[in-house]
């Protein structure tokens, strides 16, 4: 089985579950993952078209509607904002969409199912959380597949989390 498809999500989920504080786990993962990703992968920023912007706005709207079904109240602190609104989405898009989905180089539907399953489990084992997060994972995979623009999936994830965090 492809190392990108399962290894990076398994490591991510293991770290999140081993470190009892999701905020601290997010900071630790970010300190390692983001510099590694920027140095090793050297992601390029593709030209963004009007169609891609429209797809991103549509994805954010869907994510907000779906995620509002299972909203969790979160205390507003600098650490929670940093982890939930900025670093968490960046980490998750690198792990679940860039590595597990895109870089696995297998059938996109199979890659989406597997990366989304890991994405859902990373958010908890409550059945409603799994369903809501799985739908969100598929939306992110679809956005990445349709736009072929990693930056847009990161922006969509950050925007959706920020809006849900603030309402």
Tab-separated table of N, CA and C in Angstrom:
chain	number	residue	atom	x	y	z
A	1	UNK	N	0.842	-1.179	0.000
A	1	UNK	CA	0.000	0.000	0.000
A	1	UNK	C	0.892	1.248	0.000
A	2	UNK	N	0.432	2.279	-0.632
A	2	UNK	CA	1.170	3.518	-0.798
A	2	UNK	C	1.481	4.177	0.548
A	3	UNK	N	2.751	4.525	0.772
A	3	UNK	CA	3.167	5.100	2.062
A	3	UNK	C	2.506	6.445	2.331
A	4	UNK	N	2.269	7.227	1.299
A	4	UNK	CA	1.644	8.528	1.505
A	4	UNK	C	0.186	8.382	1.919
A	5	UNK	N	-0.468	7.383	1.363
A	5	UNK	CA	-1.894	7.207	1.601
A	5	UNK	C	-2.206	6.922	3.067
A	6	UNK	N	-1.411	6.083	3.712
A	6	UNK	CA	-1.749	5.664	5.082
A	6	UNK	C	-0.736	6.069	6.146
A	7	UNK	N	0.540	6.146	5.823
A	7	UNK	CA	1.542	6.392	6.850
A	7	UNK	C	1.399	7.765	7.502
A	8	UNK	N	1.318	8.811	6.702
A	8	UNK	CA	1.228	10.154	7.284
A	8	UNK	C	-0.055	10.340	8.089
A	9	UNK	N	-1.224	9.871	7.614
A	9	UNK	CA	-2.413	10.005	8.465
A	9	UNK	C	-2.332	9.194	9.757
A	10	UNK	N	-1.747	8.004	9.697
A	10	UNK	CA	-1.630	7.183	10.909
A	10	UNK	C	-0.738	7.890	11.928
A	11	UNK	N	0.381	8.445	11.482
A	11	UNK	CA	1.259	9.182	12.399
A	11	UNK	C	0.542	10.394	13.000
A	12	UNK	N	-0.181	11.102	12.164
A	12	UNK	CA	-0.908	12.282	12.622
A	12	UNK	C	-1.937	11.896	13.683
A	13	UNK	N	-2.759	10.901	13.388
A	13	UNK	CA	-3.798	10.468	14.324
A	13	UNK	C	-3.171	9.956	15.624
A	14	UNK	N	-2.086	9.200	15.516
A	14	UNK	CA	-1.417	8.671	16.709
A	14	UNK	C	-0.917	9.802	17.600
A	15	UNK	N	-0.296	10.802	17.013
A	15	UNK	CA	0.209	11.937	17.797
A	15	UNK	C	-0.958	12.683	18.452
A	16	UNK	N	-2.035	12.907	17.698
A	16	UNK	CA	-3.189	13.616	18.248
A	16	UNK	C	-3.790	12.852	19.428
A	17	UNK	N	-3.833	11.537	19.325
A	17	UNK	CA	-4.422	10.736	20.396
A	17	UNK	C	-3.468	10.547	21.577
A	18	UNK	N	-2.167	10.482	21.313
A	18	UNK	CA	-1.198	10.290	22.396
A	18	UNK	C	-1.035	11.532	23.267
A	19	UNK	N	-1.044	12.678	22.616
A	19	UNK	CA	-0.916	13.931	23.364
A	19	UNK	C	-2.332	14.357	23.722
A	20	UNK	N	-2.618	14.397	24.981
A	20	UNK	CA	-3.995	14.587	25.452
A	20	UNK	C	-4.592	15.950	25.088
A	21	UNK	N	-3.764	16.950	24.898
A	21	UNK	CA	-4.269	18.275	24.524
A	21	UNK	C	-4.174	18.449	23.005
A	22	UNK	N	-5.318	18.597	22.338
A	22	UNK	CA	-5.251	18.784	20.890
A	22	UNK	C	-4.525	20.075	20.499
A	23	UNK	N	-4.570	21.082	21.366
A	23	UNK	CA	-3.887	22.338	21.059
A	23	UNK	C	-2.371	22.155	21.087
A	24	UNK	N	-1.875	21.485	22.119
A	24	UNK	CA	-0.432	21.234	22.215
A	24	UNK	C	0.015	20.310	21.084
A	25	UNK	N	-0.781	19.279	20.792
A	25	UNK	CA	-0.453	18.363	19.693
A	25	UNK	C	-0.373	19.126	18.373
A	26	UNK	N	-1.302	20.053	18.168
A	26	UNK	CA	-1.297	20.855	16.938
A	26	UNK	C	-0.033	21.705	16.842
A	27	UNK	N	0.375	22.307	17.951
A	27	UNK	CA	1.600	23.114	17.944
A	27	UNK	C	2.831	22.259	17.656
A	28	UNK	N	2.909	21.084	18.274
A	28	UNK	CA	4.059	20.193	18.056
A	28	UNK	C	4.095	19.715	16.606
A	29	UNK	N	2.950	19.265	16.098
A	29	UNK	CA	2.894	18.798	14.706
A	29	UNK	C	3.264	19.934	13.754
A	30	UNK	N	2.747	21.125	14.009
A	30	UNK	CA	3.030	22.283	13.148
A	30	UNK	C	4.508	22.627	13.111
A	31	UNK	N	5.150	22.565	14.274
A	31	UNK	CA	6.569	22.919	14.363
A	31	UNK	C	7.427	21.991	13.514
A	32	UNK	N	6.974	20.766	13.323
A	32	UNK	CA	7.725	19.791	12.522
A	32	UNK	C	7.218	19.756	11.076
A	33	UNK	N	5.900	19.648	10.925
A	33	UNK	CA	5.307	19.396	9.614
A	33	UNK	C	5.403	20.569	8.649
A	34	UNK	N	5.051	21.754	9.086
A	34	UNK	CA	5.003	22.895	8.164
A	34	UNK	C	6.383	23.229	7.597
A	35	UNK	N	7.441	23.357	8.422
A	35	UNK	CA	8.768	23.594	7.820
A	35	UNK	C	9.200	22.446	6.896
A	36	UNK	N	8.958	21.202	7.311
A	36	UNK	CA	9.302	20.047	6.476
A	36	UNK	C	8.593	20.140	5.127
A	37	UNK	N	7.316	20.416	5.159
A	37	UNK	CA	6.518	20.508	3.938
A	37	UNK	C	7.037	21.622	3.022
A	38	UNK	N	7.293	22.791	3.595
A	38	UNK	CA	7.747	23.923	2.785
A	38	UNK	C	9.120	23.674	2.173
A	39	UNK	N	10.010	23.033	2.934
A	39	UNK	CA	11.363	22.758	2.430
A	39	UNK	C	11.365	21.587	1.451
A	40	UNK	N	10.719	20.494	1.808
A	40	UNK	CA	10.762	19.276	0.994
A	40	UNK	C	9.885	19.370	-0.249
A	41	UNK	N	8.673	19.849	-0.090
A	41	UNK	CA	7.718	19.847	-1.202
A	41	UNK	C	7.765	21.115	-2.046
A	42	UNK	N	8.227	22.204	-1.463
A	42	UNK	CA	8.277	23.493	-2.160
A	42	UNK	C	6.983	23.747	-2.952
A	43	UNK	N	5.854	23.837	-2.237
A	43	UNK	CA	4.583	23.984	-2.952
A	43	UNK	C	4.543	25.276	-3.757
A	44	UNK	N	4.027	25.157	-4.949
A	44	UNK	CA	3.932	26.352	-5.781
A	44	UNK	C	2.501	26.870	-5.744
A	45	UNK	N	2.368	28.148	-5.859
A	45	UNK	CA	1.047	28.760	-5.853
A	45	UNK	C	0.613	28.905	-7.304
A	46	UNK	N	-0.429	28.166	-7.635
A	46	UNK	CA	-0.958	28.200	-8.997
A	46	UNK	C	-1.809	29.443	-9.191
A	47	UNK	N	-1.948	29.836	-10.428
A	47	UNK	CA	-2.839	30.937	-10.761
A	47	UNK	C	-4.264	30.520	-10.387
A	48	UNK	N	-4.988	31.441	-9.786
A	48	UNK	CA	-6.344	31.149	-9.334
A	48	UNK	C	-7.338	31.764	-10.320
A	49	UNK	N	-8.267	30.921	-10.788
A	49	UNK	CA	-9.271	31.362	-11.748
A	49	UNK	C	-10.578	31.700	-11.030
A	50	UNK	N	-11.468	32.374	-11.744
A	50	UNK	CA	-12.783	32.708	-11.191
A	50	UNK	C	-13.560	31.434	-10.855
A	51	UNK	N	-13.448	30.423	-11.685
A	51	UNK	CA	-14.141	29.148	-11.439
A	51	UNK	C	-13.637	28.516	-10.138
A	52	UNK	N	-12.334	28.569	-9.907
A	52	UNK	CA	-11.766	28.013	-8.681
A	52	UNK	C	-12.250	28.785	-7.449
A	53	UNK	N	-12.335	30.090	-7.560
A	53	UNK	CA	-12.834	30.905	-6.444
A	53	UNK	C	-14.284	30.536	-6.154
A	54	UNK	N	-15.090	30.393	-7.211
A	54	UNK	CA	-16.488	30.010	-7.039
A	54	UNK	C	-16.606	28.641	-6.373
A	55	UNK	N	-15.795	27.682	-6.798
A	55	UNK	CA	-15.799	26.354	-6.187
A	55	UNK	C	-15.385	26.420	-4.714
A	56	UNK	N	-14.432	27.272	-4.408
A	56	UNK	CA	-13.970	27.434	-3.027
A	56	UNK	C	-15.068	28.038	-2.157
A	57	UNK	N	-15.740	29.054	-2.654
A	57	UNK	CA	-16.846	29.674	-1.911
A	57	UNK	C	-17.960	28.653	-1.696
A	58	UNK	N	-18.275	27.880	-2.715
A	58	UNK	CA	-19.290	26.837	-2.602
A	58	UNK	C	-18.880	25.797	-1.557
A	59	UNK	N	-17.619	25.393	-1.588
A	59	UNK	CA	-17.116	24.417	-0.610
A	59	UNK	C	-17.228	24.959	0.808
A	60	UNK	N	-16.854	26.210	1.013
A	60	UNK	CA	-16.939	26.811	2.352
A	60	UNK	C	-18.393	26.852	2.818
A	61	UNK	N	-19.302	27.213	1.926
A	61	UNK	CA	-20.722	27.248	2.292
A	61	UNK	C	-21.219	25.860	2.693
A	62	UNK	N	-20.858	24.853	1.924
A	62	UNK	CA	-21.252	23.473	2.245
A	62	UNK	C	-20.654	23.059	3.585
A	63	UNK	N	-19.391	23.367	3.788
A	63	UNK	CA	-18.714	23.007	5.040
A	63	UNK	C	-19.381	23.659	6.250
A	64	UNK	N	-19.757	24.910	6.118
A	64	UNK	CA	-20.411	25.601	7.230
A	64	UNK	C	-21.775	24.975	7.514
A	65	UNK	N	-22.532	24.693	6.470
A	65	UNK	CA	-23.845	24.065	6.662
A	65	UNK	C	-23.722	22.692	7.312
A	66	UNK	N	-22.818	21.870	6.798
A	66	UNK	CA	-22.638	20.512	7.322
A	66	UNK	C	-22.092	20.561	8.748
A	67	UNK	N	-21.074	21.380	8.962
A	67	UNK	CA	-20.412	21.419	10.274
A	67	UNK	C	-21.277	22.050	11.352
A	68	UNK	N	-22.230	22.883	10.963
A	68	UNK	CA	-23.087	23.496	11.974
A	68	UNK	C	-24.025	22.468	12.607
A	69	UNK	N	-24.168	21.306	11.986
A	69	UNK	CA	-24.964	20.219	12.560
A	69	UNK	C	-24.352	19.762	13.878
A	70	UNK	N	-23.042	19.665	13.918
A	70	UNK	CA	-22.322	19.143	15.092
A	70	UNK	C	-21.293	20.174	15.524
A	71	UNK	N	-21.764	21.286	16.089
A	71	UNK	CA	-20.855	22.331	16.548
A	71	UNK	C	-20.473	22.113	17.988
A	72	UNK	N	-19.231	22.372	18.288
A	72	UNK	CA	-18.759	22.278	19.663
A	72	UNK	C	-18.409	23.675	20.150
A	73	UNK	N	-18.858	23.976	21.346
A	73	UNK	CA	-18.492	25.247	21.950
A	73	UNK	C	-17.024	25.173	22.355
A	74	UNK	N	-16.273	26.171	22.000
A	74	UNK	CA	-14.851	26.213	22.307
A	74	UNK	C	-14.527	27.540	22.974
A	75	UNK	N	-13.766	27.464	24.034
A	75	UNK	CA	-13.324	28.679	24.707
A	75	UNK	C	-12.391	29.450	23.772
A	76	UNK	N	-12.624	30.742	23.681
A	76	UNK	CA	-11.812	31.569	22.797
A	76	UNK	C	-10.555	32.008	23.538
A	77	UNK	N	-9.433	31.428	23.117
A	77	UNK	CA	-8.122	31.807	23.636
A	77	UNK	C	-7.190	31.930	22.440
A	78	UNK	N	-6.048	32.527	22.661
A	78	UNK	CA	-5.064	32.638	21.577
A	78	UNK	C	-4.686	31.246	21.080
A	79	UNK	N	-4.490	30.326	22.019
A	79	UNK	CA	-4.102	28.960	21.653
A	79	UNK	C	-5.201	28.248	20.867
A	80	UNK	N	-6.460	28.405	21.270
A	80	UNK	CA	-7.542	27.745	20.543
A	80	UNK	C	-7.711	28.336	19.151
A	81	UNK	N	-7.593	29.635	19.026
A	81	UNK	CA	-7.688	30.271	17.700
A	81	UNK	C	-6.545	29.794	16.818
A	82	UNK	N	-5.338	29.805	17.353
A	82	UNK	CA	-4.166	29.361	16.598
A	82	UNK	C	-4.324	27.906	16.133
A	83	UNK	N	-4.769	27.041	17.037
A	83	UNK	CA	-4.877	25.615	16.718
A	83	UNK	C	-6.057	25.297	15.807
A	84	UNK	N	-7.212	25.867	16.082
A	84	UNK	CA	-8.429	25.503	15.352
A	84	UNK	C	-8.561	26.262	14.037
A	85	UNK	N	-8.198	27.521	14.046
A	85	UNK	CA	-8.437	28.353	12.869
A	85	UNK	C	-7.251	28.391	11.907
A	86	UNK	N	-6.039	28.307	12.394
A	86	UNK	CA	-4.896	28.462	11.494
A	86	UNK	C	-4.057	27.195	11.338
A	87	UNK	N	-3.414	26.756	12.396
A	87	UNK	CA	-2.467	25.642	12.273
A	87	UNK	C	-3.139	24.294	12.021
A	88	UNK	N	-4.257	24.045	12.687
A	88	UNK	CA	-4.978	22.785	12.480
A	88	UNK	C	-5.350	22.571	11.019
A	89	UNK	N	-6.019	23.551	10.388
A	89	UNK	CA	-6.351	23.381	8.974
A	89	UNK	C	-5.129	23.207	8.062
A	90	UNK	N	-4.054	23.929	8.348
A	90	UNK	CA	-2.848	23.785	7.528
A	90	UNK	C	-2.295	22.369	7.673
A	91	UNK	N	-2.152	21.912	8.922
A	91	UNK	CA	-1.654	20.547	9.163
A	91	UNK	C	-2.529	19.509	8.481
A	92	UNK	N	-3.842	19.635	8.660
A	92	UNK	CA	-4.762	18.642	8.118
A	92	UNK	C	-4.757	18.628	6.591
A	93	UNK	N	-4.651	19.782	5.985
A	93	UNK	CA	-4.607	19.809	4.516
A	93	UNK	C	-3.302	19.214	3.992
A	94	UNK	N	-2.202	19.468	4.689
A	94	UNK	CA	-0.934	18.859	4.284
A	94	UNK	C	-1.029	17.343	4.407
A	95	UNK	N	-1.478	16.850	5.546
A	95	UNK	CA	-1.514	15.412	5.804
A	95	UNK	C	-2.585	14.713	4.967
A	96	UNK	N	-3.824	15.164	5.088
A	96	UNK	CA	-4.943	14.409	4.517
A	96	UNK	C	-5.205	14.709	3.051
A	97	UNK	N	-4.987	15.937	2.612
A	97	UNK	CA	-5.245	16.233	1.207
A	97	UNK	C	-3.975	16.171	0.356
A	98	UNK	N	-2.877	16.774	0.798
A	98	UNK	CA	-1.677	16.776	-0.044
A	98	UNK	C	-1.026	15.399	-0.086
A	99	UNK	N	-0.696	14.869	1.078
A	99	UNK	CA	-0.002	13.578	1.092
A	99	UNK	C	-0.955	12.406	0.847
A	100	UNK	N	-1.954	12.256	1.705
A	100	UNK	CA	-2.792	11.059	1.632
A	100	UNK	C	-3.658	11.030	0.375
A	101	UNK	N	-4.246	12.144	-0.002
A	101	UNK	CA	-5.134	12.163	-1.163
A	101	UNK	C	-4.370	12.364	-2.466
A	102	UNK	N	-3.691	13.471	-2.595
A	102	UNK	CA	-3.089	13.848	-3.878
A	102	UNK	C	-1.824	13.054	-4.201
A	103	UNK	N	-0.915	12.975	-3.262
A	103	UNK	CA	0.391	12.389	-3.542
A	103	UNK	C	0.369	10.860	-3.549
A	104	UNK	N	-0.730	10.252	-3.137
A	104	UNK	CA	-0.797	8.792	-3.129
A	104	UNK	C	-0.817	8.219	-4.553
A	105	UNK	N	-1.220	9.028	-5.517
A	105	UNK	CA	-1.228	8.618	-6.932
A	105	UNK	C	-2.013	7.338	-7.190
A	106	UNK	N	-3.144	7.208	-6.520
A	106	UNK	CA	-4.038	6.085	-6.812
A	106	UNK	C	-5.368	6.672	-7.278
A	107	UNK	N	-6.309	5.816	-7.558
A	107	UNK	CA	-7.632	6.256	-7.966
A	107	UNK	C	-8.125	7.317	-6.982
A	108	UNK	N	-8.529	8.500	-7.470
A	108	UNK	CA	-8.910	9.585	-6.564
A	108	UNK	C	-10.090	9.241	-5.649
A	109	UNK	N	-10.999	8.408	-6.098
A	109	UNK	CA	-12.136	8.044	-5.253
A	109	UNK	C	-11.665	7.182	-4.083
A	110	UNK	N	-10.796	6.212	-4.363
A	110	UNK	CA	-10.244	5.366	-3.296
A	110	UNK	C	-9.404	6.213	-2.343
A	111	UNK	N	-8.570	7.087	-2.894
A	111	UNK	CA	-7.738	7.961	-2.057
A	111	UNK	C	-8.613	8.867	-1.190
A	112	UNK	N	-9.695	9.384	-1.757
A	112	UNK	CA	-10.598	10.253	-0.992
A	112	UNK	C	-11.254	9.477	0.144
A	113	UNK	N	-11.682	8.256	-0.117
A	113	UNK	CA	-12.323	7.442	0.923
A	113	UNK	C	-11.347	7.163	2.065
A	114	UNK	N	-10.136	6.761	1.727
A	114	UNK	CA	-9.159	6.411	2.762
A	114	UNK	C	-8.706	7.647	3.537
A	115	UNK	N	-8.346	8.716	2.830
A	115	UNK	CA	-7.877	9.916	3.541
A	115	UNK	C	-8.995	10.522	4.380
A	116	UNK	N	-10.225	10.456	3.886
A	116	UNK	CA	-11.360	10.987	4.633
A	116	UNK	C	-11.646	10.154	5.878
A	117	UNK	N	-11.477	8.850	5.782
A	117	UNK	CA	-11.682	7.994	6.960
A	117	UNK	C	-10.693	8.373	8.062
A	118	UNK	N	-9.430	8.557	7.700
A	118	UNK	CA	-8.432	8.973	8.692
A	118	UNK	C	-8.753	10.370	9.235
A	119	UNK	N	-9.154	11.269	8.361
A	119	UNK	CA	-9.511	12.634	8.745
A	119	UNK	C	-10.647	12.615	9.776
A	120	UNK	N	-11.659	11.787	9.528
A	120	UNK	CA	-12.800	11.699	10.438
A	120	UNK	C	-12.388	11.137	11.793
A	121	UNK	N	-11.597	10.083	11.789
A	121	UNK	CA	-11.154	9.462	13.044
A	121	UNK	C	-10.250	10.416	13.831
A	122	UNK	N	-9.482	11.230	13.131
A	122	UNK	CA	-8.615	12.196	13.816
A	122	UNK	C	-9.425	13.193	14.638
A	123	UNK	N	-10.686	13.389	14.275
A	123	UNK	CA	-11.535	14.349	14.984
A	123	UNK	C	-12.356	13.725	16.103
A	124	UNK	N	-12.247	12.420	16.284
A	124	UNK	CA	-12.954	11.776	17.386
A	124	UNK	C	-13.753	10.573	16.923
A	125	UNK	N	-14.267	9.837	17.895
A	125	UNK	CA	-14.976	8.600	17.585
A	125	UNK	C	-16.486	8.694	17.784
A	126	UNK	N	-16.984	9.850	18.134
A	126	UNK	CA	-18.423	10.043	18.227
A	126	UNK	C	-19.028	9.865	16.826
A	127	UNK	N	-20.054	9.023	16.678
A	127	UNK	CA	-20.608	8.744	15.342
A	127	UNK	C	-21.022	9.996	14.561
A	128	UNK	N	-21.657	10.962	15.217
A	128	UNK	CA	-22.073	12.171	14.499
A	128	UNK	C	-20.857	12.980	14.051
A	129	UNK	N	-19.836	13.048	14.896
A	129	UNK	CA	-18.600	13.743	14.521
A	129	UNK	C	-17.958	13.059	13.320
A	130	UNK	N	-17.937	11.748	13.326
A	130	UNK	CA	-17.341	11.011	12.204
A	130	UNK	C	-18.088	11.315	10.907
A	131	UNK	N	-19.422	11.297	10.940
A	131	UNK	CA	-20.181	11.554	9.714
A	131	UNK	C	-19.975	12.975	9.206
A	132	UNK	N	-20.089	13.936	10.109
A	132	UNK	CA	-19.936	15.340	9.710
A	132	UNK	C	-18.524	15.588	9.178
A	133	UNK	N	-17.528	15.078	9.877
A	133	UNK	CA	-16.142	15.283	9.457
A	133	UNK	C	-15.834	14.531	8.169
A	134	UNK	N	-16.433	13.374	7.978
A	134	UNK	CA	-16.231	12.628	6.735
A	134	UNK	C	-16.790	13.406	5.540
A	135	UNK	N	-17.963	13.990	5.707
A	135	UNK	CA	-18.529	14.797	4.624
A	135	UNK	C	-17.609	15.976	4.324
A	136	UNK	N	-17.120	16.619	5.386
A	136	UNK	CA	-16.187	17.740	5.204
A	136	UNK	C	-14.929	17.270	4.474
A	137	UNK	N	-14.407	16.102	4.856
A	137	UNK	CA	-13.220	15.557	4.193
A	137	UNK	C	-13.447	15.334	2.707
A	138	UNK	N	-14.620	14.811	2.352
A	138	UNK	CA	-14.932	14.614	0.935
A	138	UNK	C	-15.040	15.940	0.189
A	139	UNK	N	-15.606	16.952	0.858
A	139	UNK	CA	-15.698	18.278	0.233
A	139	UNK	C	-14.303	18.825	-0.040
A	140	UNK	N	-13.391	18.689	0.931
A	140	UNK	CA	-12.015	19.163	0.722
A	140	UNK	C	-11.336	18.388	-0.410
A	141	UNK	N	-11.523	17.072	-0.443
A	141	UNK	CA	-10.930	16.265	-1.524
A	141	UNK	C	-11.489	16.683	-2.876
A	142	UNK	N	-12.803	16.895	-2.930
A	142	UNK	CA	-13.434	17.313	-4.185
A	142	UNK	C	-12.904	18.673	-4.636
A	143	UNK	N	-12.769	19.590	-3.682
A	143	UNK	CA	-12.236	20.915	-4.012
A	143	UNK	C	-10.822	20.806	-4.564
A	144	UNK	N	-9.992	20.014	-3.909
A	144	UNK	CA	-8.611	19.840	-4.370
A	144	UNK	C	-8.582	19.184	-5.750
A	145	UNK	N	-9.404	18.173	-5.929
A	145	UNK	CA	-9.454	17.462	-7.213
A	145	UNK	C	-9.926	18.390	-8.338
A	146	UNK	N	-10.960	19.172	-8.079
A	146	UNK	CA	-11.541	20.032	-9.121
A	146	UNK	C	-10.690	21.256	-9.433
A	147	UNK	N	-9.985	21.780	-8.429
A	147	UNK	CA	-9.190	22.989	-8.653
A	147	UNK	C	-7.711	22.701	-8.880
A	148	UNK	N	-7.246	21.544	-8.429
A	148	UNK	CA	-5.830	21.191	-8.445
A	148	UNK	C	-4.993	22.306	-7.820
A	149	UNK	N	-5.536	22.880	-6.738
A	149	UNK	CA	-4.881	23.995	-6.076
A	149	UNK	C	-4.907	23.777	-4.564
A	150	UNK	N	-3.760	23.380	-4.042
A	150	UNK	CA	-3.626	23.094	-2.612
A	150	UNK	C	-3.934	24.316	-1.765
A	151	UNK	N	-3.492	25.471	-2.191
A	151	UNK	CA	-3.697	26.704	-1.413
A	151	UNK	C	-5.186	26.974	-1.204
A	152	UNK	N	-6.000	26.685	-2.204
A	152	UNK	CA	-7.441	26.919	-2.067
A	152	UNK	C	-8.076	25.990	-1.034
A	153	UNK	N	-7.584	24.764	-0.940
A	153	UNK	CA	-8.143	23.874	0.085
A	153	UNK	C	-7.761	24.365	1.479
A	154	UNK	N	-6.559	24.875	1.615
A	154	UNK	CA	-6.132	25.436	2.909
A	154	UNK	C	-6.987	26.657	3.254
A	155	UNK	N	-7.174	27.537	2.289
A	155	UNK	CA	-7.982	28.743	2.517
A	155	UNK	C	-9.414	28.359	2.880
A	156	UNK	N	-9.990	27.402	2.154
A	156	UNK	CA	-11.364	26.963	2.438
A	156	UNK	C	-11.468	26.400	3.854
A	157	UNK	N	-10.492	25.598	4.240
A	157	UNK	CA	-10.506	24.980	5.574
A	157	UNK	C	-10.376	26.054	6.651
A	158	UNK	N	-9.461	26.993	6.464
A	158	UNK	CA	-9.272	28.076	7.435
A	158	UNK	C	-10.540	28.930	7.530
A	159	UNK	N	-11.105	29.300	6.385
A	159	UNK	CA	-12.320	30.128	6.396
A	159	UNK	C	-13.483	29.417	7.086
A	160	UNK	N	-13.702	28.160	6.742
A	160	UNK	CA	-14.810	27.403	7.351
A	160	UNK	C	-14.614	27.320	8.870
A	161	UNK	N	-13.406	26.968	9.294
A	161	UNK	CA	-13.142	26.870	10.741
A	161	UNK	C	-13.294	28.215	11.435
A	162	UNK	N	-12.815	29.279	10.793
A	162	UNK	CA	-12.899	30.615	11.396
A	162	UNK	C	-14.355	31.036	11.550
A	163	UNK	N	-15.159	30.847	10.512
A	163	UNK	CA	-16.565	31.242	10.575
A	163	UNK	C	-17.296	30.418	11.638
A	164	UNK	N	-17.069	29.111	11.642
A	164	UNK	CA	-17.719	28.250	12.645
A	164	UNK	C	-17.245	28.579	14.061
A	165	UNK	N	-16.004	28.952	14.182
A	165	UNK	CA	-15.433	29.294	15.494
A	165	UNK	C	-16.073	30.579	16.037
A	166	UNK	N	-16.357	31.517	15.144
A	166	UNK	CA	-16.840	32.821	15.569
A	166	UNK	C	-18.350	32.916	15.721
A	167	UNK	N	-19.099	31.984	15.118
A	167	UNK	CA	-20.566	32.078	15.256
A	167	UNK	C	-21.070	31.257	16.429
